[in-house]
Amino acid sequence: MADTKSTIEKICDFLGRKLEPDELDMVLKYSSFQDMKENKISNYSLIPEDVATKDLVLLRKGAKRSKERAF
């Protein structure tokens, strides 16, 4: 999570925005894979069944060349 925190801080620096500690904690919480997995807006639960298939990939592992294996 430390790497995620530093990345968020770099993005904020780039955008010229300063986050308060509680705002940074909120961004860390809501950008975690666990939270996105449970959030109906960012998981498969709101996708109609006729669109969602077992092959539908919304999030990849982020490993090198994983995009090539996903398609």
PDB file of C-alpha atoms in Angstrom:
ATOM      1  CA  MET A   1       0.000   0.000   0.000  1.00  0.00           C
ATOM      2  CA  ALA A   2       2.972   2.333   0.521  1.00  0.00           C
ATOM      3  CA  ASP A   3       3.648   2.259  -3.214  1.00  0.00           C
ATOM      4  CA  THR A   4       0.014   3.132  -3.925  1.00  0.00           C
ATOM      5  CA  LYS A   5       0.176   5.998  -1.449  1.00  0.00           C
ATOM      6  CA  SER A   6       3.307   7.450  -3.040  1.00  0.00           C
ATOM      7  CA  THR A   7       1.759   7.104  -6.502  1.00  0.00           C
ATOM      8  CA  ILE A   8      -1.375   8.962  -5.404  1.00  0.00           C
ATOM      9  CA  GLU A   9       0.802  11.681  -3.875  1.00  0.00           C
ATOM     10  CA  LYS A  10       2.739  12.005  -7.165  1.00  0.00           C
ATOM     11  CA  ILE A  11      -0.523  12.327  -9.109  1.00  0.00           C
ATOM     12  CA  CYS A  12      -1.694  15.026  -6.687  1.00  0.00           C
ATOM     13  CA  ASP A  13       1.609  16.883  -7.081  1.00  0.00           C
ATOM     14  CA  PHE A  14       1.251  16.710 -10.865  1.00  0.00           C
ATOM     15  CA  LEU A  15      -2.306  18.058 -10.647  1.00  0.00           C
ATOM     16  CA  GLY A  16      -1.298  20.743  -8.161  1.00  0.00           C
ATOM     17  CA  ARG A  17      -3.681  19.358  -5.546  1.00  0.00           C
ATOM     18  CA  LYS A  18      -2.954  18.757  -1.880  1.00  0.00           C
ATOM     19  CA  LEU A  19      -4.952  16.061  -0.094  1.00  0.00           C
ATOM     20  CA  GLU A  20      -5.614  16.150   3.606  1.00  0.00           C
ATOM     21  CA  PRO A  21      -4.601  12.941   5.438  1.00  0.00           C
ATOM     22  CA  ASP A  22      -8.231  11.792   5.734  1.00  0.00           C
ATOM     23  CA  GLU A  23      -8.790  12.416   2.000  1.00  0.00           C
ATOM     24  CA  LEU A  24      -5.693  10.395   1.142  1.00  0.00           C
ATOM     25  CA  ASP A  25      -6.921   7.549   3.361  1.00  0.00           C
ATOM     26  CA  MET A  26     -10.264   7.639   1.546  1.00  0.00           C
ATOM     27  CA  VAL A  27      -8.590   7.482  -1.877  1.00  0.00           C
ATOM     28  CA  LEU A  28      -6.469   4.539  -0.717  1.00  0.00           C
ATOM     29  CA  LYS A  29      -9.515   2.717   0.616  1.00  0.00           C
ATOM     30  CA  TYR A  30     -11.735   3.226  -2.432  1.00  0.00           C
ATOM     31  CA  SER A  31      -8.978   2.437  -4.935  1.00  0.00           C
ATOM     32  CA  SER A  32      -8.121  -0.917  -3.364  1.00  0.00           C
ATOM     33  CA  PHE A  33      -8.976  -4.036  -5.348  1.00  0.00           C
ATOM     34  CA  GLN A  34     -10.954  -5.393  -2.396  1.00  0.00           C
ATOM     35  CA  ASP A  35     -13.173  -2.299  -2.262  1.00  0.00           C
ATOM     36  CA  MET A  36     -13.665  -2.227  -6.036  1.00  0.00           C
ATOM     37  CA  LYS A  37     -14.562  -5.925  -5.938  1.00  0.00           C
ATOM     38  CA  GLU A  38     -17.306  -5.220  -3.381  1.00  0.00           C
ATOM     39  CA  ASN A  39     -18.547  -1.986  -5.017  1.00  0.00           C
ATOM     40  CA  LYS A  40     -21.470  -2.606  -7.388  1.00  0.00           C
ATOM     41  CA  ILE A  41     -20.431   0.332  -9.565  1.00  0.00           C
ATOM     42  CA  SER A  42     -17.001  -1.184 -10.252  1.00  0.00           C
ATOM     43  CA  ASN A  43     -17.772  -4.903 -10.417  1.00  0.00           C
ATOM     44  CA  TYR A  44     -19.836  -7.130 -12.700  1.00  0.00           C
ATOM     45  CA  SER A  45     -23.104  -6.939 -10.739  1.00  0.00           C
ATOM     46  CA  LEU A  46     -24.608  -4.021 -12.716  1.00  0.00           C
ATOM     47  CA  ILE A  47     -23.715  -5.432 -16.142  1.00  0.00           C
ATOM     48  CA  PRO A  48     -26.721  -7.088 -17.815  1.00  0.00           C
ATOM     49  CA  GLU A  49     -26.412 -10.871 -18.000  1.00  0.00           C
ATOM     50  CA  ASP A  50     -26.656 -10.871 -21.790  1.00  0.00           C
ATOM     51  CA  VAL A  51     -23.579  -8.605 -21.945  1.00  0.00           C
ATOM     52  CA  ALA A  52     -21.514 -10.154 -19.146  1.00  0.00           C
ATOM     53  CA  THR A  53     -19.824 -13.395 -20.038  1.00  0.00           C
ATOM     54  CA  LYS A  54     -17.263 -15.473 -18.224  1.00  0.00           C
ATOM     55  CA  ASP A  55     -14.682 -14.076 -20.666  1.00  0.00           C
ATOM     56  CA  LEU A  56     -15.407 -10.430 -19.789  1.00  0.00           C
ATOM     57  CA  VAL A  57     -12.352  -8.885 -18.109  1.00  0.00           C
ATOM     58  CA  LEU A  58     -12.709  -5.547 -16.319  1.00  0.00           C
ATOM     59  CA  LEU A  59      -9.476  -5.691 -14.309  1.00  0.00           C
ATOM     60  CA  ARG A  60      -6.251  -7.342 -15.334  1.00  0.00           C
ATOM     61  CA  LYS A  61      -3.420  -8.513 -13.093  1.00  0.00           C
ATOM     62  CA  GLY A  62      -1.140  -5.677 -14.197  1.00  0.00           C
ATOM     63  CA  ALA A  63       1.733  -8.025 -14.954  1.00  0.00           C
ATOM     64  CA  LYS A  64       3.970  -7.496 -17.956  1.00  0.00           C
ATOM     65  CA  ARG A  65       2.321  -8.545 -21.199  1.00  0.00           C
ATOM     66  CA  SER A  66      -0.947  -9.377 -19.396  1.00  0.00           C
ATOM     67  CA  LYS A  67      -2.860  -7.306 -21.954  1.00  0.00           C
ATOM     68  CA  GLU A  68      -1.726  -9.624 -24.737  1.00  0.00           C
ATOM     69  CA  ARG A  69      -2.959 -12.676 -22.825  1.00  0.00           C
ATOM     70  CA  ALA A  70      -6.306 -11.033 -22.021  1.00  0.00           C
ATOM     71  CA  PHE A  71      -7.305 -10.558 -25.657  1.00  0.00           C
TER      72      PHE A  71
END
